[in-house]
């Protein structure tokens, strides 16, 4: 599981669903949650949270241009590739923090991924979850 620490910047709620924006350094992650500030008090602006997302939910792109619907677009550098016959584990450097993406071997081949490549990591907002941080942030 990928985990980054951030600060809640804004929360928009309707019924039992919230759209939360979380600052992780200069970047903003967006998460769609089945929680609201009323039942999850940490979802207030200024709240400290962990931003969590599975390795299998991190897509990669090289040379991406134009607009897409995915809000979570992170610039990263490929640090390592562990090749498998069907899946590959890609280790990324995101602002000095390690993230992992698991994509198909075909995708690695199609993108001609190599260590040192600049990529964008893409994560759908509904694949991001938030967890309240302890005092360690």
PDB file of C-alpha atoms in Angstrom:
ATOM      1  CA  UNK A   1       0.000   0.000   0.000  1.00  0.00           C
ATOM      2  CA  UNK A   2       1.324   3.414  -0.949  1.00  0.00           C
ATOM      3  CA  UNK A   3       1.115   5.956   1.866  1.00  0.00           C
ATOM      4  CA  UNK A   4       1.792   9.692   1.857  1.00  0.00           C
ATOM      5  CA  UNK A   5       1.108  12.256   4.554  1.00  0.00           C
ATOM      6  CA  UNK A   6      -0.836  15.414   3.887  1.00  0.00           C
ATOM      7  CA  UNK A   7      -3.124  18.153   5.150  1.00  0.00           C
ATOM      8  CA  UNK A   8      -6.837  18.388   4.291  1.00  0.00           C
ATOM      9  CA  UNK A   9      -7.374  21.595   2.315  1.00  0.00           C
ATOM     10  CA  UNK A  10     -11.067  21.366   1.382  1.00  0.00           C
ATOM     11  CA  UNK A  11     -14.029  19.016   1.710  1.00  0.00           C
ATOM     12  CA  UNK A  12     -17.244  19.121  -0.294  1.00  0.00           C
ATOM     13  CA  UNK A  13     -20.017  16.853   0.989  1.00  0.00           C
ATOM     14  CA  UNK A  14     -23.460  15.847  -0.200  1.00  0.00           C
ATOM     15  CA  UNK A  15     -25.388  13.310   1.823  1.00  0.00           C
ATOM     16  CA  UNK A  16     -22.931  10.582   2.793  1.00  0.00           C
ATOM     17  CA  UNK A  17     -20.298  11.265   0.132  1.00  0.00           C
ATOM     18  CA  UNK A  18     -17.390  13.690   0.273  1.00  0.00           C
ATOM     19  CA  UNK A  19     -14.824  14.949  -2.176  1.00  0.00           C
ATOM     20  CA  UNK A  20     -11.678  15.822  -0.214  1.00  0.00           C
ATOM     21  CA  UNK A  21      -8.616  17.716  -1.432  1.00  0.00           C
ATOM     22  CA  UNK A  22      -5.394  16.968   0.446  1.00  0.00           C
ATOM     23  CA  UNK A  23      -2.112  18.838   0.052  1.00  0.00           C
ATOM     24  CA  UNK A  24       0.945  16.596  -0.124  1.00  0.00           C
ATOM     25  CA  UNK A  25       3.751  19.093  -0.448  1.00  0.00           C
ATOM     26  CA  UNK A  26       2.874  21.335  -3.407  1.00  0.00           C
ATOM     27  CA  UNK A  27       0.588  18.709  -4.973  1.00  0.00           C
ATOM     28  CA  UNK A  28      -3.103  18.218  -4.225  1.00  0.00           C
ATOM     29  CA  UNK A  29      -4.658  14.740  -4.087  1.00  0.00           C
ATOM     30  CA  UNK A  30      -8.397  14.276  -4.446  1.00  0.00           C
ATOM     31  CA  UNK A  31     -10.293  11.440  -2.754  1.00  0.00           C
ATOM     32  CA  UNK A  32     -13.944  10.414  -3.024  1.00  0.00           C
ATOM     33  CA  UNK A  33     -15.052   9.112   0.381  1.00  0.00           C
ATOM     34  CA  UNK A  34     -18.124   7.522   1.895  1.00  0.00           C
ATOM     35  CA  UNK A  35     -17.584   9.707   4.953  1.00  0.00           C
ATOM     36  CA  UNK A  36     -18.359  13.299   5.851  1.00  0.00           C
ATOM     37  CA  UNK A  37     -16.910  15.718   8.399  1.00  0.00           C
ATOM     38  CA  UNK A  38     -19.953  14.912  10.561  1.00  0.00           C
ATOM     39  CA  UNK A  39     -19.011  11.231  10.973  1.00  0.00           C
ATOM     40  CA  UNK A  40     -15.242  11.583  10.391  1.00  0.00           C
ATOM     41  CA  UNK A  41     -14.085  14.701  12.266  1.00  0.00           C
ATOM     42  CA  UNK A  42     -10.544  14.523  10.830  1.00  0.00           C
ATOM     43  CA  UNK A  43     -12.062  15.575   7.459  1.00  0.00           C
ATOM     44  CA  UNK A  44     -11.800  19.243   8.384  1.00  0.00           C
ATOM     45  CA  UNK A  45      -9.489  21.723   6.658  1.00  0.00           C
ATOM     46  CA  UNK A  46      -6.151  21.510   8.438  1.00  0.00           C
ATOM     47  CA  UNK A  47      -6.679  17.871   9.456  1.00  0.00           C
ATOM     48  CA  UNK A  48      -3.622  15.640   9.178  1.00  0.00           C
ATOM     49  CA  UNK A  49      -4.203  12.526   7.123  1.00  0.00           C
ATOM     50  CA  UNK A  50      -2.482   9.653   5.418  1.00  0.00           C
ATOM     51  CA  UNK A  51      -3.253   9.350   1.709  1.00  0.00           C
ATOM     52  CA  UNK A  52      -3.453   5.645   0.827  1.00  0.00           C
ATOM     53  CA  UNK A  53      -3.737   3.851  -2.511  1.00  0.00           C
ATOM     54  CA  UNK A  54      -2.944   0.361  -3.765  1.00  0.00           C
ATOM     55  CA  UNK A  55       0.006  -0.331  -6.038  1.00  0.00           C
ATOM     56  CA  UNK A  56      -2.339  -1.908  -8.577  1.00  0.00           C
ATOM     57  CA  UNK A  57      -4.289   1.375  -8.821  1.00  0.00           C
ATOM     58  CA  UNK A  58      -1.285   3.417  -9.984  1.00  0.00           C
ATOM     59  CA  UNK A  59      -1.210   3.744 -13.773  1.00  0.00           C
ATOM     60  CA  UNK A  60       1.843   5.202 -15.495  1.00  0.00           C
ATOM     61  CA  UNK A  61       2.207   7.534 -18.479  1.00  0.00           C
ATOM     62  CA  UNK A  62       5.133   8.943 -20.434  1.00  0.00           C
ATOM     63  CA  UNK A  63       4.798  12.130 -22.436  1.00  0.00           C
ATOM     64  CA  UNK A  64       1.164  12.621 -21.456  1.00  0.00           C
ATOM     65  CA  UNK A  65      -0.331  15.840 -22.789  1.00  0.00           C
ATOM     66  CA  UNK A  66      -3.781  17.309 -22.756  1.00  0.00           C
ATOM     67  CA  UNK A  67      -6.541  17.041 -20.214  1.00  0.00           C
ATOM     68  CA  UNK A  68      -7.847  13.822 -18.657  1.00  0.00           C
ATOM     69  CA  UNK A  69     -10.440  13.171 -15.987  1.00  0.00           C
ATOM     70  CA  UNK A  70      -7.984  11.755 -13.448  1.00  0.00           C
ATOM     71  CA  UNK A  71      -7.281  14.433 -10.850  1.00  0.00           C
ATOM     72  CA  UNK A  72      -4.350  12.700  -9.202  1.00  0.00           C
ATOM     73  CA  UNK A  73      -1.374  13.174 -11.542  1.00  0.00           C
ATOM     74  CA  UNK A  74       2.045  12.924  -9.947  1.00  0.00           C
ATOM     75  CA  UNK A  75       5.383  13.578 -11.604  1.00  0.00           C
ATOM     76  CA  UNK A  76       7.829  10.839 -10.650  1.00  0.00           C
ATOM     77  CA  UNK A  77      11.014   9.110 -11.767  1.00  0.00           C
ATOM     78  CA  UNK A  78      11.376   5.366 -12.334  1.00  0.00           C
ATOM     79  CA  UNK A  79      13.843   4.083  -9.728  1.00  0.00           C
ATOM     80  CA  UNK A  80      13.586   0.394 -10.475  1.00  0.00           C
ATOM     81  CA  UNK A  81      11.690  -2.260 -12.395  1.00  0.00           C
ATOM     82  CA  UNK A  82      11.156  -5.799 -11.163  1.00  0.00           C
ATOM     83  CA  UNK A  83      10.121  -7.758 -14.242  1.00  0.00           C
ATOM     84  CA  UNK A  84       7.689 -10.645 -14.166  1.00  0.00           C
ATOM     85  CA  UNK A  85       6.184 -12.634 -16.997  1.00  0.00           C
ATOM     86  CA  UNK A  86       2.777 -10.990 -16.634  1.00  0.00           C
ATOM     87  CA  UNK A  87       3.157  -8.177 -14.084  1.00  0.00           C
ATOM     88  CA  UNK A  88       5.972  -5.784 -13.265  1.00  0.00           C
ATOM     89  CA  UNK A  89       6.601  -3.848 -10.071  1.00  0.00           C
ATOM     90  CA  UNK A  90       7.778  -0.318 -10.762  1.00  0.00           C
ATOM     91  CA  UNK A  91       9.447   1.640  -7.952  1.00  0.00           C
ATOM     92  CA  UNK A  92       9.005   5.392  -8.308  1.00  0.00           C
ATOM     93  CA  UNK A  93      10.679   8.383  -6.691  1.00  0.00           C
ATOM     94  CA  UNK A  94       7.986  10.942  -5.927  1.00  0.00           C
ATOM     95  CA  UNK A  95       9.550  14.015  -4.306  1.00  0.00           C
ATOM     96  CA  UNK A  96      12.021  11.822  -2.412  1.00  0.00           C
ATOM     97  CA  UNK A  97       9.403   9.286  -1.330  1.00  0.00           C
ATOM     98  CA  UNK A  98       9.115   5.786  -2.746  1.00  0.00           C
ATOM     99  CA  UNK A  99       5.860   4.788  -4.422  1.00  0.00           C
ATOM    100  CA  UNK A 100       5.051   1.522  -6.154  1.00  0.00           C
ATOM    101  CA  UNK A 101       3.044   0.758  -9.280  1.00  0.00           C
ATOM    102  CA  UNK A 102       2.143  -2.720 -10.478  1.00  0.00           C
ATOM    103  CA  UNK A 103       1.355  -2.790 -14.191  1.00  0.00           C
ATOM    104  CA  UNK A 104       1.426  -5.434 -16.903  1.00  0.00           C
ATOM    105  CA  UNK A 105       4.677  -6.494 -18.542  1.00  0.00           C
ATOM    106  CA  UNK A 106       3.040  -5.525 -21.846  1.00  0.00           C
ATOM    107  CA  UNK A 107       2.562  -1.969 -20.595  1.00  0.00           C
ATOM    108  CA  UNK A 108       6.206  -1.769 -19.497  1.00  0.00           C
ATOM    109  CA  UNK A 109       7.251  -2.928 -22.958  1.00  0.00           C
ATOM    110  CA  UNK A 110       4.839  -0.583 -24.772  1.00  0.00           C
ATOM    111  CA  UNK A 111       6.081   2.397 -22.722  1.00  0.00           C
ATOM    112  CA  UNK A 112       9.701   1.229 -23.093  1.00  0.00           C
ATOM    113  CA  UNK A 113      10.117   1.980 -19.378  1.00  0.00           C
ATOM    114  CA  UNK A 114      13.640   2.223 -18.048  1.00  0.00           C
ATOM    115  CA  UNK A 115      15.228   3.295 -14.806  1.00  0.00           C
ATOM    116  CA  UNK A 116      15.569   7.079 -14.799  1.00  0.00           C
ATOM    117  CA  UNK A 117      12.527   7.729 -16.986  1.00  0.00           C
ATOM    118  CA  UNK A 118      10.253  10.628 -16.083  1.00  0.00           C
ATOM    119  CA  UNK A 119       6.653   9.423 -15.777  1.00  0.00           C
ATOM    120  CA  UNK A 120       3.312  10.547 -14.455  1.00  0.00           C
ATOM    121  CA  UNK A 121       1.621   8.335 -11.898  1.00  0.00           C
ATOM    122  CA  UNK A 122      -2.163   8.462 -12.282  1.00  0.00           C
ATOM    123  CA  UNK A 123      -4.638   7.465  -9.558  1.00  0.00           C
ATOM    124  CA  UNK A 124      -8.435   7.786  -9.797  1.00  0.00           C
ATOM    125  CA  UNK A 125      -9.995   9.731  -6.924  1.00  0.00           C
ATOM    126  CA  UNK A 126     -12.245   6.803  -5.976  1.00  0.00           C
ATOM    127  CA  UNK A 127      -9.132   4.623  -5.445  1.00  0.00           C
ATOM    128  CA  UNK A 128      -7.662   6.990  -2.845  1.00  0.00           C
ATOM    129  CA  UNK A 129      -8.572   6.616   0.809  1.00  0.00           C
ATOM    130  CA  UNK A 130      -7.719   8.810   3.763  1.00  0.00           C
ATOM    131  CA  UNK A 131      -6.845   7.862   7.316  1.00  0.00           C
ATOM    132  CA  UNK A 132      -6.417  10.141  10.287  1.00  0.00           C
ATOM    133  CA  UNK A 133      -2.791  10.653  11.277  1.00  0.00           C
ATOM    134  CA  UNK A 134      -1.422  10.346  14.761  1.00  0.00           C
ATOM    135  CA  UNK A 135       0.773  13.074  16.234  1.00  0.00           C
ATOM    136  CA  UNK A 136       3.735  12.022  14.081  1.00  0.00           C
ATOM    137  CA  UNK A 137       3.072  14.353  11.134  1.00  0.00           C
TER     138      UNK A 137
END
